[in-house]
Coordinates of C-alpha atoms and ligand atoms in Angstrom, one line a residue:
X51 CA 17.3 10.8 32.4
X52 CA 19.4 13.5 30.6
X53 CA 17.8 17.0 31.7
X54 CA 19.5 20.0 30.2
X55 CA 18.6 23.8 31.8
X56 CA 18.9 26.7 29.2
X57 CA 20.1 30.0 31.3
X58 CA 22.7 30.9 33.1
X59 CA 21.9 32.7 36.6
X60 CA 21.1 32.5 40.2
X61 CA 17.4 31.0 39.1
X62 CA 18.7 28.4 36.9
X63 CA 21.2 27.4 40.1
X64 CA 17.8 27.1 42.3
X65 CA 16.2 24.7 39.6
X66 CA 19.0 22.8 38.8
X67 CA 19.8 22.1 42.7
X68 CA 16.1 20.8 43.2
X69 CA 15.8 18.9 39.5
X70 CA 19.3 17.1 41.0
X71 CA 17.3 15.5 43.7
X72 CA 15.0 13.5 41.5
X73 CA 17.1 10.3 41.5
X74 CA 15.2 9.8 37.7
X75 CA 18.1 12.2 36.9
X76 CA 22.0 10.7 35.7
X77 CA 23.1 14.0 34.0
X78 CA 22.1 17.9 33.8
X79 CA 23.6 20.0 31.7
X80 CA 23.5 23.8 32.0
X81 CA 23.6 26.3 28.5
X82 CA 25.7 27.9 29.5
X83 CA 25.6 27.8 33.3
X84 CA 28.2 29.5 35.1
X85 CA 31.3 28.5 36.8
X86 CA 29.5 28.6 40.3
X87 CA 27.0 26.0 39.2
X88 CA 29.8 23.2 38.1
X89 CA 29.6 20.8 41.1
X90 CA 25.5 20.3 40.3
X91 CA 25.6 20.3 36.5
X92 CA 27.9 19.7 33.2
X93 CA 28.4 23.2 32.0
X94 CA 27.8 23.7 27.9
X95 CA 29.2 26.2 26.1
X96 CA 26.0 27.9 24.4
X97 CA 24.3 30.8 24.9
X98 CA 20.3 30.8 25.8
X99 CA 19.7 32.8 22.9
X100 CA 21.7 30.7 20.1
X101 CA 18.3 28.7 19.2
X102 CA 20.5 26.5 16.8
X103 CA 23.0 25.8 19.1
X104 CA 21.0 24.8 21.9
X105 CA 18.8 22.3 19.3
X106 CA 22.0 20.6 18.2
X107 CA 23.6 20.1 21.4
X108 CA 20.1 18.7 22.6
X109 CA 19.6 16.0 19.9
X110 CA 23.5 15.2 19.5
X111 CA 23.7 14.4 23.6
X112 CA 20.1 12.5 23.8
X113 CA 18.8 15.0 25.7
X114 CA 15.3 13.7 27.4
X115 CA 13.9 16.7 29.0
X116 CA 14.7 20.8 28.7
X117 CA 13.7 23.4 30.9
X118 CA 14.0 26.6 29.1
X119 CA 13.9 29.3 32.4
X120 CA 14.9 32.6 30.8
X121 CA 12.9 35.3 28.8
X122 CA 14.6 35.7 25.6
X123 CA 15.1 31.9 24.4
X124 CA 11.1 31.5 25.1
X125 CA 10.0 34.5 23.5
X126 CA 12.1 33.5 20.0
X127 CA 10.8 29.7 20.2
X128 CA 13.5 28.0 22.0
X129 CA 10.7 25.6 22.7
X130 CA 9.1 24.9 19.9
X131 CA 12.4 24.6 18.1
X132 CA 12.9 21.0 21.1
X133 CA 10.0 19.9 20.5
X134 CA 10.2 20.0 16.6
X135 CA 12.7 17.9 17.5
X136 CA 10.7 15.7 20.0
X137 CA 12.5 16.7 22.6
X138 CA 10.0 17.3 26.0
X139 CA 10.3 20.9 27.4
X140 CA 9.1 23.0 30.2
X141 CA 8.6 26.0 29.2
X142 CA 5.9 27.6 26.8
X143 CA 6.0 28.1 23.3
X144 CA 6.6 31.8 20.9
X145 CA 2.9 31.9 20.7
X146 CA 2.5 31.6 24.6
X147 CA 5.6 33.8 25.9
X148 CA 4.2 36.8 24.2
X149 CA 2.3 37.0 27.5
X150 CA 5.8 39.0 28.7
X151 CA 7.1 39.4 25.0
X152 CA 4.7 42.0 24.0
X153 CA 3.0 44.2 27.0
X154 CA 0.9 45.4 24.2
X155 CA -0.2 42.2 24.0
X156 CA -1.1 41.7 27.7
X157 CA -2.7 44.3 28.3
X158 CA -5.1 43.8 25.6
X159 CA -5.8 40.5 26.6
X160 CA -6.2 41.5 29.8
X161 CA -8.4 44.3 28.7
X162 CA -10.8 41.7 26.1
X163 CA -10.9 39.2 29.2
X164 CA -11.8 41.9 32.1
X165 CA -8.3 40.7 33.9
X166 CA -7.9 44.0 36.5
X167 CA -5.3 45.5 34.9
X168 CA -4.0 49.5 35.3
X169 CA -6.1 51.4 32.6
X170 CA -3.7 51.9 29.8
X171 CA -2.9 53.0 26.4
X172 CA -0.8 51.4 23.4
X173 CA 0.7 54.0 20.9
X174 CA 3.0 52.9 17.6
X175 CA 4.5 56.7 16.8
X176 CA 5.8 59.4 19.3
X177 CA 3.5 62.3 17.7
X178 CA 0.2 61.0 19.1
X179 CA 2.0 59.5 22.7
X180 CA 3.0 63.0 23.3
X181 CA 0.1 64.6 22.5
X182 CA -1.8 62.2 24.8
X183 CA 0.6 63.6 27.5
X184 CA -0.5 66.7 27.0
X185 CA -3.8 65.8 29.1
X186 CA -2.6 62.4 31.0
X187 CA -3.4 62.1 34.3
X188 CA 0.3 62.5 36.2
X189 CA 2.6 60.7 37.6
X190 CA 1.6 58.1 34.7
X191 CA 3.6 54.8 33.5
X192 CA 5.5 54.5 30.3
X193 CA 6.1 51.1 29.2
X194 CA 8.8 49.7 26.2
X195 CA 6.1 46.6 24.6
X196 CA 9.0 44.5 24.2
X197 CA 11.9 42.8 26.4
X198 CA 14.2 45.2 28.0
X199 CA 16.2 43.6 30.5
X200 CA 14.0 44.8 33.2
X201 CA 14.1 47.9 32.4
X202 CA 11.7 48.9 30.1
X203 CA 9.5 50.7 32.5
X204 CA 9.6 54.5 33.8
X205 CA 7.4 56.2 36.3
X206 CA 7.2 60.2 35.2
X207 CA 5.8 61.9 38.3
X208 CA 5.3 64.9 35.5
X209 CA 4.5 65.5 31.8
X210 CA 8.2 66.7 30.9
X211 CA 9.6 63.5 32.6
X212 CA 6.5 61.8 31.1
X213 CA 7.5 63.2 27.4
X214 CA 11.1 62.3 27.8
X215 CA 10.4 59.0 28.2
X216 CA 8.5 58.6 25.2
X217 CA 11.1 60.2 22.9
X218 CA 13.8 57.6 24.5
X219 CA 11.9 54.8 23.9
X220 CA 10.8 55.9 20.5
X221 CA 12.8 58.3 18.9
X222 CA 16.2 57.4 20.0
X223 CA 15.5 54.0 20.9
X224 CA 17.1 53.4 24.4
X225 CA 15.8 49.6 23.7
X226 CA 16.2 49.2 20.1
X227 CA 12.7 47.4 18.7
X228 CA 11.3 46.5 22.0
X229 CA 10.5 50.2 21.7
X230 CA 8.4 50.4 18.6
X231 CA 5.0 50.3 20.4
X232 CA 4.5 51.7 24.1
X233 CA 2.1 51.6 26.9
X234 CA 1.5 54.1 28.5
X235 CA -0.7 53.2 31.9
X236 CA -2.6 54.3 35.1
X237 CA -0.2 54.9 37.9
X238 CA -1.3 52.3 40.8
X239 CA -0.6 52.3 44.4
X240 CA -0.1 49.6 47.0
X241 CA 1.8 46.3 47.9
X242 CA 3.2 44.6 45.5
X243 CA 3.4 40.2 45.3
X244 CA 4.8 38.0 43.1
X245 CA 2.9 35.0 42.4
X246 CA 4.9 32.0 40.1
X247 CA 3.0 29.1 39.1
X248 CA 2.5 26.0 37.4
X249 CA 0.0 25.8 34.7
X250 CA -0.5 22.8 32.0
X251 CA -2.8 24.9 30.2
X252 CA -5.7 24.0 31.9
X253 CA -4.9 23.7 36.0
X254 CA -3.3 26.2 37.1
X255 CA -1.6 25.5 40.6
X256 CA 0.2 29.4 42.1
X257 CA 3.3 28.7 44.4
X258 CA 4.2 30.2 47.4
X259 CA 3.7 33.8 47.4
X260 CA 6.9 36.4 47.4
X261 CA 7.8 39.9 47.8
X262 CA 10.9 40.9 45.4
X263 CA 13.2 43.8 46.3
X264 CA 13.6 45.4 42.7
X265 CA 15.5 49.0 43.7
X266 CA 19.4 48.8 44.1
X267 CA 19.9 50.9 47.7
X268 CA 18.0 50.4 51.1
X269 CA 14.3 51.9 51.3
X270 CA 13.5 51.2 48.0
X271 CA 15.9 54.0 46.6
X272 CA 18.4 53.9 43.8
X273 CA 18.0 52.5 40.8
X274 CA 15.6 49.7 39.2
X275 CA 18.2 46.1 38.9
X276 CA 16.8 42.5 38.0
X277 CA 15.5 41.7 41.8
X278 CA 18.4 42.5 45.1
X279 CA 16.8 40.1 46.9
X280 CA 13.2 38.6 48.3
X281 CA 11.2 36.6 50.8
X282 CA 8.7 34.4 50.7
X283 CA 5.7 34.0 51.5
X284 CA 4.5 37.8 51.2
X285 CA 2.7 39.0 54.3
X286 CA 0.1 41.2 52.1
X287 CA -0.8 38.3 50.4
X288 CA -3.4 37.1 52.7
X289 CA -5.9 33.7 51.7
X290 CA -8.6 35.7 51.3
X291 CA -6.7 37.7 48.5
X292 CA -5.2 34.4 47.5
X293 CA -9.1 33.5 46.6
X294 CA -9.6 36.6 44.7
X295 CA -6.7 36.4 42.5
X296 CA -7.4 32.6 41.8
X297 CA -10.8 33.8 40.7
X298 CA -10.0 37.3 39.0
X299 CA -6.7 36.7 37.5
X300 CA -5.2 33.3 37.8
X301 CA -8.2 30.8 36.1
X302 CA -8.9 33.6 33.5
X303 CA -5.4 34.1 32.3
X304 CA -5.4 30.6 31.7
X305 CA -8.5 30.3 30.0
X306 CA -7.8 33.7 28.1
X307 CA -4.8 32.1 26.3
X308 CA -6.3 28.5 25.7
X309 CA -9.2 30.9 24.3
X310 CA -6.4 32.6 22.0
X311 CA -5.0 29.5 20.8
X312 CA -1.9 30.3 22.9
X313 CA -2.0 27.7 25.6
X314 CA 0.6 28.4 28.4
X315 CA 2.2 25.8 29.7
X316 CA 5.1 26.2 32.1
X317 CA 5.6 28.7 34.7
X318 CA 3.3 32.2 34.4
X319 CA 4.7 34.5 36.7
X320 CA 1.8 37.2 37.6
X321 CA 3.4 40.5 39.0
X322 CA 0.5 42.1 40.9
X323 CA 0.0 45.4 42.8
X324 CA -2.8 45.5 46.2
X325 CA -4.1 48.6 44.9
X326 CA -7.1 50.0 47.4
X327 CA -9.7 48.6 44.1
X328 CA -8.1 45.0 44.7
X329 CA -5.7 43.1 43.3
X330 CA -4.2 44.1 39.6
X331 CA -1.4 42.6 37.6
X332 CA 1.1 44.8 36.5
X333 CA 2.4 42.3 34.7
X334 CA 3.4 38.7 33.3
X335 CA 6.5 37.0 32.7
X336 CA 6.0 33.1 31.1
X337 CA 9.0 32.2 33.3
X338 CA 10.7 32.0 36.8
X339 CA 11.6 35.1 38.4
X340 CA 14.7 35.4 39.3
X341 CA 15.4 35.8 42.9
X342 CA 11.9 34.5 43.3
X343 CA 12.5 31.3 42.1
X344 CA 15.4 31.3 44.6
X345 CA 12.9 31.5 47.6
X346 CA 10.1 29.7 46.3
X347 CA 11.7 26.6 45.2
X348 CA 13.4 25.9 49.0
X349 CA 10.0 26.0 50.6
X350 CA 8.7 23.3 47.6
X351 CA 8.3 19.9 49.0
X352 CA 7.3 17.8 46.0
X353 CA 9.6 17.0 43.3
X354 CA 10.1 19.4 41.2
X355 CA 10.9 17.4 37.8
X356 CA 7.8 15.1 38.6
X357 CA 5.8 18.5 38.2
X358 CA 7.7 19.6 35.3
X359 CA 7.0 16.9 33.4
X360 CA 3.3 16.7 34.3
X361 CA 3.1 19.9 33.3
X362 CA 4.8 19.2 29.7
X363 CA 2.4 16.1 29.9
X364 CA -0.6 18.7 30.5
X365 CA -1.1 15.9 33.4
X366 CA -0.9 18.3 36.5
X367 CA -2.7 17.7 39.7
X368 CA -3.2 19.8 42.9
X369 CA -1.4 17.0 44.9
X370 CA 1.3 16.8 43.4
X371 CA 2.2 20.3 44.4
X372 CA 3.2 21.1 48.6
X373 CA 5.2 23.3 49.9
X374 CA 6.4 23.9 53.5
X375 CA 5.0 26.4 56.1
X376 CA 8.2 28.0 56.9
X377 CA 9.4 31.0 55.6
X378 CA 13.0 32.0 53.0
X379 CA 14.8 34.9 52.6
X380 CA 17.3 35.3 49.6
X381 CA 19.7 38.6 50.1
X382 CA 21.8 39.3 46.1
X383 CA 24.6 40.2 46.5
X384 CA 26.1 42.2 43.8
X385 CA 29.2 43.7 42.1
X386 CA 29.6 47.8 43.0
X387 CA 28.4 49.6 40.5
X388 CA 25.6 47.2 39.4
X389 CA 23.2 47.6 37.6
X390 CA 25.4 50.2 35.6
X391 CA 29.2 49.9 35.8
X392 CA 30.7 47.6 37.8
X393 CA 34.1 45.3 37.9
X394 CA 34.5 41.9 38.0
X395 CA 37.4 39.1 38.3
X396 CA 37.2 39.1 42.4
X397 CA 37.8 35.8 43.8
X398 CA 34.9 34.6 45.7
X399 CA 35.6 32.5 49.4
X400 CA 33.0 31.1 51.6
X401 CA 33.8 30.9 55.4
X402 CA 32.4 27.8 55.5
X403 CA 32.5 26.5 51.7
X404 CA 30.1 26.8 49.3
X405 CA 26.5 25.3 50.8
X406 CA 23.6 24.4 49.0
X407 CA 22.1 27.5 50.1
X408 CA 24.3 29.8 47.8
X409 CA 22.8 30.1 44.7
X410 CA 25.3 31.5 41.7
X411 CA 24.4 33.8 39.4
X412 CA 27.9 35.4 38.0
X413 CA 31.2 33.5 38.8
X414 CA 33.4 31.9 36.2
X415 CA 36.5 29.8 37.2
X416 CA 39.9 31.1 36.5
X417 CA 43.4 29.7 37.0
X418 CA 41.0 27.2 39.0
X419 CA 39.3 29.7 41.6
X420 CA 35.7 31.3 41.8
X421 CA 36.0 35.1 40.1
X422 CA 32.8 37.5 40.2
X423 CA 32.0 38.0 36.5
X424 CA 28.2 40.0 36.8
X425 CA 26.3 42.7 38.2
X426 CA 24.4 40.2 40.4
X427 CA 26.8 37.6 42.1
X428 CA 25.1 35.0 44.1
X429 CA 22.2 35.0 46.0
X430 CA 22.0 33.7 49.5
X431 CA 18.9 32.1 51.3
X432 CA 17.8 30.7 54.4
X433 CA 15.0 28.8 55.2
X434 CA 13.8 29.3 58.3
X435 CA 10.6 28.6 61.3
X436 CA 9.8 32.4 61.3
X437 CA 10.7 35.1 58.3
X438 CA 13.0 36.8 61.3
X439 CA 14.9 34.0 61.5
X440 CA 15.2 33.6 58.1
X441 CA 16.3 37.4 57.6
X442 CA 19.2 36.9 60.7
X443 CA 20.2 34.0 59.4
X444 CA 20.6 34.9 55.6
X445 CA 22.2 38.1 56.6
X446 CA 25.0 35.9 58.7
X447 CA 25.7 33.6 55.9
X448 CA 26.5 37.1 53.8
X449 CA 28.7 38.0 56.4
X450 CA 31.1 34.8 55.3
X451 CA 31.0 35.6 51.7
X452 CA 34.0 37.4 51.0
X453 CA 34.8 39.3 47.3
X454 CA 36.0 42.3 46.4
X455 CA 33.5 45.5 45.5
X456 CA 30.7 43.3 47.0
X457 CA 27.5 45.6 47.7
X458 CA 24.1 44.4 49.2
X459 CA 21.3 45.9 50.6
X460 CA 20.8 45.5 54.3
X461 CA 16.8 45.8 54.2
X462 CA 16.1 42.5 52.1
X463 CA 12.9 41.3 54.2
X464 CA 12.1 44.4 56.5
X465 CA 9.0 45.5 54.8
X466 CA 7.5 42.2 54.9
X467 CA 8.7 42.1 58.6
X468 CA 7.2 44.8 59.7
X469 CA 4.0 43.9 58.2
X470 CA 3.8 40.7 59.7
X471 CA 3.8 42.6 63.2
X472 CA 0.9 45.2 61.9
X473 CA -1.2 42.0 61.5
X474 CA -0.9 41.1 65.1
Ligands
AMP1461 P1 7.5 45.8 35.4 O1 8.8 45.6 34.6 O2 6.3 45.9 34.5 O3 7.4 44.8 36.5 O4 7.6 47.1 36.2 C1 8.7 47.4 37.0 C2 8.2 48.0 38.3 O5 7.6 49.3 38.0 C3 7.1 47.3 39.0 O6 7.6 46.3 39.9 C4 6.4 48.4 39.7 O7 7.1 48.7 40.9 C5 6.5 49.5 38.8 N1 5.3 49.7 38.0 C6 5.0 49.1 36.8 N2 3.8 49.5 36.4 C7 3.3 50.3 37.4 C8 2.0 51.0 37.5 N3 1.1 51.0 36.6 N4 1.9 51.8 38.6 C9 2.8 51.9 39.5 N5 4.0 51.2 39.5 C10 4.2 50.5 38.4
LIG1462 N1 12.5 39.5 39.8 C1 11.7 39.9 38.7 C2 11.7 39.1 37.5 O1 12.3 38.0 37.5 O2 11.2 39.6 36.5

């Protein structure tokens, strides 16, 4: 079977390091991959947003199977372009991936389907979000609707920050069109989980739990990046929450989108906060996070292309998802600077050689050796009996990565510790 993996990152490393274990597999090819990844997969040329491109490779190389990981190819059709094509994906389609598209959209379906969700307000011109600031509760939430890189999101702890935000977003357009529309929402409070899962559109089966380390320095301070490194599971994500969650959140998004004529098939990612009134999502993505997925996926004992293709089958079963009671730890390590300014072209050595532990997120080869070329650079986990162990032991394989400007934070994991040893 020819499987090709559209992205480029540290997640699509993680899935194309497990999809190589399903001996159905003879080739993967990654579009475009990145020079780290070319010992587990044919690297392609294309970008994940060149739609066209990615099409034509697919039916000129036979390709039997796609999984489309990132945001932006799924939210402009990358799958139902394949599958006009007959190729299988996993992944859902435009109508779907609106779920993290539009946060306009997500919040009213959350709203129409009584999803807890942060109260909230959706505005299409600056004049009438500013004059709703005027009387806002404060500190209050302004949210881009569409994609921004992660970014799209500002906490305004008062109305001037508040009002600034809103004339970024919509006057001078710090995101281009993902600003047209806002949201402005309810601040919440409390621990926050990430919860990826597999969904044919009608089961819906979560995976591990995971806590994500979004901030760029120690203590949560500095600036907010794509993820600097998580655990899994989460210690605040107790079964009896688990329940809830299934009950509140998980079944009724599903059922919410098949209602909308949007099935979701793929991976819904449900970004929630453990406010003091229960469990609320802050937000979707219709994808793997990224480093969740670089967490999760180690603890995952079933085959993961068996489940991607049930899912793409809409044949999923609880059995054929099990994961392992141990615990994973993922520390990023990134390029100074990131996630604003920051130098690449640093060779890359590994004490011990690279390990199927290292996940790649921005290398390229040149004159034959491993450079840094991205804010993130690799991502390092360790699986482990006891989340600890899993810290210590990820923390000493960082120790034998060696490139120049390399920054990490040295608290990946000791929230989640310490609240381990409050349970006991
Ligand atoms: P998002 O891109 O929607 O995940 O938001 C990025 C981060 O902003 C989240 O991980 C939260 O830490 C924070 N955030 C988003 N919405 C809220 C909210 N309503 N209240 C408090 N924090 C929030
Ligand atoms: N790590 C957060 C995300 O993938 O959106």
């Amino acid at each position: 079977m020819k499987v090709m993996v559209v992205g480029g990152g540290g997640r699509e490393h993680a899935i194309i390091k497990k999809i190589k274990k399903n001996e159905k597999v003879s080739q993967i090819f990654a579009l475009p991959g990145n020079g780290g990844m070319s010992e587990d997969a044919t690297l392609v040329d294309i970008g994940a947003k060149d739609i066209n491109g990615i099409v034509k490779f697919a039916v000129e190389n036979k390709v039997d199977f796609a999984v489309v990981a990132p945001d932006d190819p799924l939210v402009l059709g990358a799958v139902d372009a394949l599958n006009a094509v007959g190729i299988k994906c996993f992944g859902p389609t435009k109508d779907a991936a609106i779920i993290e598209g539009s946060k306009a959209f997500s919040k009213n379906l959350m709203k129409k389907y009584g999803i807890p969700t942060a109260e909230f307000e959706i505005f299409d011109n600056a004049e009438d979000a500013l004059k709703y600031l005027d009387t806002a509760p404060i500190p209050t939430v302004v949210k881009a609707d569409g994609l921004a890189l992660g970014k799209g999101v500002i906490i305004a702890n008062t109305r001037d920050e508040a009002k600034n935000a809103v004339k970024s977003i919509m006057e001078d357009k710090i995101f281009g069109e993902s600003g047209n529309n806002i949201v402005i929402e309810e601040f919440l409070t409390g621990p926050e989980v990430s919860v990826l899962s597999f969904t044919d559109g009608k089961t819906i089966i979560p995976m591990i739990s995971s806590m994500d380390h979004k901030r760029a320095l120690d203590n949560d301070e500095g600036l907010n990046t794509g993820g600097m490194g998580t655990v899994a599971p989460n210690p605040y994500y107790t079964a009896d929450i688990a329940k809830e969650c299934m009950e509140k959140i998980f079944i009724p998004t599903v059922n919410a989108m098949k209602a909308e004529n949007r099935t979701f098939k793929g991976c819904l990612y449900f970004g929630l906060m453990l406010t003091p009134k229960g469990p609320k999502v802050i937000e979707y993505n219709c994808r793997f996070g990224d480093p969740e997925t670089q967490v999760v996926l180690p603890l995952l004992e079933s085959d993961l292309l068996d489940i991607m293709l049930a899912v793409a089958d809409e044949k999923l079963t609880e059995d054929m998802v099990r994961f392992s009671d141990k615990y994973s730890c993922c520390v990023v390590m990134a390029s100074n600077g990131y996630p604003v300014k920051y130098e690449s072209g640093y060779k890359i050595s590994v004490d011990d050689g690279f390990n199927d532990e290292l996940y790649i997120a921005g290398a390229k080869i040149k004159d034959g050796e491993l450079v840094t070329a991205g804010g993130r650079v690799l991502g390092v986990t360790a699986v482990e009996d006891t989340l600890e162990s899993a810290i210590n032991k990820a923390y000493s394989s960082v120790k034998k990565i060696h490139f120049d400007n390399a920054f990490y934070r040295s608290d990946i994991g000791a929230k989640a510790l310490a609240a381990c040893s409050e349970e006991k």
